[in-house]
Coordinates of C-alpha atoms (C1' of nucleotides) in Angstrom, one line a residue:
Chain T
X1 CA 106.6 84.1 103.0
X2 CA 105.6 83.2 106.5
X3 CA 102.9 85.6 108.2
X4 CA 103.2 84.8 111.9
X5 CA 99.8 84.5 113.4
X6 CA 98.5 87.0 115.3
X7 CA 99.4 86.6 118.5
X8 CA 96.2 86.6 119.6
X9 CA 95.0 84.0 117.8
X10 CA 98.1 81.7 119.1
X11 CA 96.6 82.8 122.9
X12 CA 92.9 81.8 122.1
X13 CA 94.6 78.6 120.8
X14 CA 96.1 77.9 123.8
X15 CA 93.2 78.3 125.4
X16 CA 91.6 76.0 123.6
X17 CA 94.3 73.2 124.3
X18 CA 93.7 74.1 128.2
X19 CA 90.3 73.5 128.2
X20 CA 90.2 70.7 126.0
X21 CA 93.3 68.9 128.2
X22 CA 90.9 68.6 130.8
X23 CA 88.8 65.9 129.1
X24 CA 92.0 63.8 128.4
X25 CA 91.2 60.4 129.8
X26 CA 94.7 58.6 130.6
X27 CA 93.9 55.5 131.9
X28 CA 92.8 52.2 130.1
X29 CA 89.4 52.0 129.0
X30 CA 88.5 49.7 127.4
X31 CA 89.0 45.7 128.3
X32 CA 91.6 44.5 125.6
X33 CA 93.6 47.2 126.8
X34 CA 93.8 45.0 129.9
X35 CA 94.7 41.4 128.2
X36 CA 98.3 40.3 127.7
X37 CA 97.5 39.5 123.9
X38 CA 95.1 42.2 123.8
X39 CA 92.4 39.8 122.8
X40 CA 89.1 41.5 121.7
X41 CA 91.5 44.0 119.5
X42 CA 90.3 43.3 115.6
X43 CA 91.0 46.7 114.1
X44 CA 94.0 49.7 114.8
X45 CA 93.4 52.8 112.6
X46 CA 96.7 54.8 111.5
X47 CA 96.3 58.6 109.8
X48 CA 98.7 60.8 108.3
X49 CA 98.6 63.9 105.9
X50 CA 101.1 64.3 102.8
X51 CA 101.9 66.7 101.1
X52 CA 103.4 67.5 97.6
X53 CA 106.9 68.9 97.5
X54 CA 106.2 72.8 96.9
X55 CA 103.2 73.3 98.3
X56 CA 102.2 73.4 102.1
X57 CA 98.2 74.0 101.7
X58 CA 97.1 71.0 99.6
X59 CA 97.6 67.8 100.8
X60 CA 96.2 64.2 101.2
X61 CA 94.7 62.9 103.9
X62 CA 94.7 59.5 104.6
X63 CA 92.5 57.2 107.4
X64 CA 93.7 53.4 107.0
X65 CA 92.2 50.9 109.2
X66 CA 94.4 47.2 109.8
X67 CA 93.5 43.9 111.4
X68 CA 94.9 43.2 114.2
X69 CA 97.2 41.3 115.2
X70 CA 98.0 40.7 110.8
X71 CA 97.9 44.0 109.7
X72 CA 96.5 43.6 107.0
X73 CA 94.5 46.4 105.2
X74 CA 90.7 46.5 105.7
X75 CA 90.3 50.1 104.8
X76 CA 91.9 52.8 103.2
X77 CA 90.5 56.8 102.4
X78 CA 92.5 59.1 100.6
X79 CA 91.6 62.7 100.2
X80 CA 92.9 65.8 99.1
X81 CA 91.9 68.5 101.6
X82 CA 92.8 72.6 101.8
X83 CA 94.8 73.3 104.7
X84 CA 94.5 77.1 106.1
X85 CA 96.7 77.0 109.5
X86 CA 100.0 77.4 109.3
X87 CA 102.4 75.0 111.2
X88 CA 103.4 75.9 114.1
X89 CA 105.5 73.3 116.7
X90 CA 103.2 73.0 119.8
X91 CA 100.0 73.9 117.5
X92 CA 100.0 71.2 114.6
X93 CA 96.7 69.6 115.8
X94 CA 95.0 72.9 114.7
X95 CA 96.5 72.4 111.3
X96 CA 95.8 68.8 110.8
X97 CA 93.0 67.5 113.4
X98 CA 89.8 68.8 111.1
X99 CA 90.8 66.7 108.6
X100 CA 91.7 63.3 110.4
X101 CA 88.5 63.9 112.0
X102 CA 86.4 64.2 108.9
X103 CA 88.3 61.0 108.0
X104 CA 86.9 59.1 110.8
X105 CA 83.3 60.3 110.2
X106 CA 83.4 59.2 106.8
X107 CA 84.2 55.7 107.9
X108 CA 81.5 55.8 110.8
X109 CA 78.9 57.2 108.3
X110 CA 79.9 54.6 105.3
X111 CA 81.2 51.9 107.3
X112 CA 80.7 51.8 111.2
X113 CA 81.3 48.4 110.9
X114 CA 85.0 49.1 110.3
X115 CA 85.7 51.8 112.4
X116 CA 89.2 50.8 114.5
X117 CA 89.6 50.3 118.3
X118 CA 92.4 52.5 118.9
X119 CA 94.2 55.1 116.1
X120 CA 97.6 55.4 115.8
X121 CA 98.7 59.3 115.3
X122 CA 101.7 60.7 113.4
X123 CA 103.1 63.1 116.4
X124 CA 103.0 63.7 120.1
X125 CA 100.2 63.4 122.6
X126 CA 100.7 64.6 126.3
X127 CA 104.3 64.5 125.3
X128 CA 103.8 68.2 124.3
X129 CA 104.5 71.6 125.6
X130 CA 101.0 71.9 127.5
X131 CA 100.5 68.5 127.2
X132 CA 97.7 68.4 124.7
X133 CA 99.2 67.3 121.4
X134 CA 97.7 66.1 118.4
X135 CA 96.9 63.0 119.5
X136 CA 95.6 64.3 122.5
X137 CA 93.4 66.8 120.3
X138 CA 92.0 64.6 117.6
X139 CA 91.2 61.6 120.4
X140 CA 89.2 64.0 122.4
X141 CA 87.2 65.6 119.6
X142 CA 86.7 61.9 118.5
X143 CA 85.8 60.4 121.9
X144 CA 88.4 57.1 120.3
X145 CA 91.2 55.4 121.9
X146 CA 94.6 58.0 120.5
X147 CA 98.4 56.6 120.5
X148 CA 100.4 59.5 119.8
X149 CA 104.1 58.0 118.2
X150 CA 106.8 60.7 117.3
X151 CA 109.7 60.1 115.3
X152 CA 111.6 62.9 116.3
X153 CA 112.3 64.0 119.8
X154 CA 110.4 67.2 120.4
X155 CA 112.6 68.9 123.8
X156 CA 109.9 70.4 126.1
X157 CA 109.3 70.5 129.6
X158 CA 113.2 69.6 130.8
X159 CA 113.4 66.8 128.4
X160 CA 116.4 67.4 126.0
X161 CA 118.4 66.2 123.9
X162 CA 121.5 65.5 126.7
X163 CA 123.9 62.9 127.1
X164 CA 122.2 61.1 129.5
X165 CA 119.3 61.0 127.2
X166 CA 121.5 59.6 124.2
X167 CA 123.1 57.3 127.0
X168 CA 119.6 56.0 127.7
X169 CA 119.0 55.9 124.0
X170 CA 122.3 53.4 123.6
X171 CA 120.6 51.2 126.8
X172 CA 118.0 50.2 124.8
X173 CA 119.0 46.7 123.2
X174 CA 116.1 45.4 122.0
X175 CA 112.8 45.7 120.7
X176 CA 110.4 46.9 123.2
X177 CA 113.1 48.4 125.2
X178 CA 112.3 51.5 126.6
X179 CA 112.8 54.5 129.4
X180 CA 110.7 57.4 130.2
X181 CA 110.1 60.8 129.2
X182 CA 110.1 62.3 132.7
X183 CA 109.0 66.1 132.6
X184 CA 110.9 68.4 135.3
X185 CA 107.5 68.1 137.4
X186 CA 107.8 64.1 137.8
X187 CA 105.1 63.1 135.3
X188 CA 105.9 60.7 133.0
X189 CA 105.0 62.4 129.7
X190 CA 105.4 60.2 127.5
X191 CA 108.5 57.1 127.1
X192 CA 111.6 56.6 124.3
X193 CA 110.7 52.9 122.5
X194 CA 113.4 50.8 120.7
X195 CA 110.2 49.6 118.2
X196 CA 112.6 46.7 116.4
X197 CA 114.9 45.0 117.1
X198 CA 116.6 46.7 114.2
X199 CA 115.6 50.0 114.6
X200 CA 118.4 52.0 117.2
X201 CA 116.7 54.9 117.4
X202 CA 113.2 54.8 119.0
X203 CA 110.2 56.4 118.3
X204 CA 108.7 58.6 121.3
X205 CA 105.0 57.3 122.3
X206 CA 102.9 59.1 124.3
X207 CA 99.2 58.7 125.2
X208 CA 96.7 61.0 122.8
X209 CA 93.0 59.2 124.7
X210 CA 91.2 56.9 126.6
X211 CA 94.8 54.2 127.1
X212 CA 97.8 54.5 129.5
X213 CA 101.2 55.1 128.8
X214 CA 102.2 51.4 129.4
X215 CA 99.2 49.7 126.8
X216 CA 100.5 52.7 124.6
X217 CA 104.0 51.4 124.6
X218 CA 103.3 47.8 124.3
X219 CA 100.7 47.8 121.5
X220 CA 103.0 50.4 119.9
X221 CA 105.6 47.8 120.1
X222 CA 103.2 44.8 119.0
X223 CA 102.2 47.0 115.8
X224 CA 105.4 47.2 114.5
X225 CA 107.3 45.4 112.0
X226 CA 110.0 48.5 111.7
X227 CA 110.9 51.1 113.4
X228 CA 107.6 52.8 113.0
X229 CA 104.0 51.1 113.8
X230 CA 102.4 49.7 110.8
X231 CA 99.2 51.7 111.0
X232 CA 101.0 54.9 110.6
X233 CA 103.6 53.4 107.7
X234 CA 100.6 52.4 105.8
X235 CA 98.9 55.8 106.2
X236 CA 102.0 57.6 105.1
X237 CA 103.0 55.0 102.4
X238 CA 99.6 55.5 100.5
X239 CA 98.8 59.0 100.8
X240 CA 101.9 59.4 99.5
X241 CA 101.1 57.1 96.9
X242 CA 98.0 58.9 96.1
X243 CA 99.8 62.3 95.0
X244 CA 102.2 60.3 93.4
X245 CA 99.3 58.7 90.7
X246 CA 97.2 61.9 91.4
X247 CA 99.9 64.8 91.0
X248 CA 102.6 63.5 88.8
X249 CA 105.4 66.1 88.4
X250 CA 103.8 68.3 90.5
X251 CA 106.3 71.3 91.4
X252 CA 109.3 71.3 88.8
Chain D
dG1 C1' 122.8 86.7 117.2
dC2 C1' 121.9 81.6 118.3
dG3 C1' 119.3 77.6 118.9
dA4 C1' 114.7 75.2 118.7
dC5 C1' 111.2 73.9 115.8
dA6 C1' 105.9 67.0 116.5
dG7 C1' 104.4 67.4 111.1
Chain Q
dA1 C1' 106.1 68.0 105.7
dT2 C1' 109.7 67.9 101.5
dC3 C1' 114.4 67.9 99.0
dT4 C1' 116.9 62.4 97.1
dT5 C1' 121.0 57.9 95.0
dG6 C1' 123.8 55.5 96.2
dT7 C1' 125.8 52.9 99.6
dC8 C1' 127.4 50.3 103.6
dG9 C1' 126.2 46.2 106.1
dC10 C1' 123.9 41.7 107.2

DNA sequence: GCGACAG
DNA sequence: ATCTTGTCGC
């Protein structure tokens, strides 16, 4: 039973993304960003929302925050929140970004101490229709460092599917291999990474705030230990987990 | 009508 | 996002 939103609010969203694009920073900020090792990096944050099987409006929310370069878990928040947007591709942040945001104020009112350097977010950042994706979204409404990591390729401003693009795809022989998302304009939006050397297809980074699409693509790389970064596995794996012990059965 | 459609 | 066991390969 899908209501399609009224098309006005889809316009005042759009709006929204317009104005806030503006305040996308995507250049590297901060110093480790600049070392070869990334020295002075001692915490990545990953977040991701589950949700159970027949339901689309509760779901768990999940901040986890990992040492770098270990990954191991230093932090972990689980909690069930209401969603009210619908999903909409090119408007997920406004279904998703209240939550991951609340996340992150819960860590720096409980535990500023812990907060992470740079998060790790499940879908696009500039590599988005008007470039302002999630990444993009929750990074600037959180002032923090955004990676934006896609798993799946989202076809948007001349990039497609092709078979140049799976030619390219086929290029990449080993981990951090990886080619450019180039939008019809010329700007790079966002590049294709071969994230293991087992992994053959590649996970599609883009930059959400406050780092440039190169850092993105390496610490991406340097996060993970399969095809997708570490952060964002862990975030997934235990929210997951939490319905599981939570919700047993759910549905059926 | 057909294809696209991050999560 | 979620539906889902086994299976092919190293």
């Amino acid at each position: 039973m899908f209501v399609p939103p009224g098309e006005d609010l889809v316009n005042q969203w759009e709006s929204e993304q317009a104005r806030l694009r503006l305040q996308v920073m995507e250049e590297d900020t901060e110093d480790w960003q600049r070392s070869p090792d990334f020295s002075g990096l001692e915490r990545v944050g990953g977040v991701d929302l589950s949700f159970i099987k027949g339901d689309d409006v509760n779901a768990c929310a999940q901040l986890v925050v990992l040492s770098y370069p270990d990954m191991e878990v230093l932090y972990e928040d689980s909690q069930m929140v209401t969603l009210t947007a619908p999903y909409i591709a090119g408007f997920l942040a406004f279904r998703e970004t209240p939550f991951l945001l609340e996340a992150l104020q819960r860590l720096e009112r409980n535990q500023p101490k812990l907060l992470p350097q740079v998060v790790f977010v499940d879908g696009n950042g500039l590599f988005h229709y008007r470039e302002f994706g999630l990444a993009c979204h929750l990074g600037v409404l959180s002032g923090m460092p955004c990676v934006g990591v896609a798993k799946n390729l989202l076809q948007v401003q001349g990039v497609n599917k092709s078979e140049e693009h799976q030619l390219q795809i086929s290029a990449l022989q080993k981990g951090g291999d990886s080619f450019p998302l180039t939008a019809a304009s010329g700007k790079v939006l966002g590049k294709a990474l071969r994230s293991s050397d087992k992994s053959s297809k590649p996970v599609y980074v883009s930059v959400g705030h406050k780092i440039s699409v190169d850092t993105a693509v390496r610490l991406t790389h340097s996060c993970c230990h399969y095809r997708v970064p570490e952060p964002i596995r862990q975030a997934d794996y235990r929210s997951r987990e939490y319905l599981r012990i939570h919700f047993p059965g759910a549905d059926t």
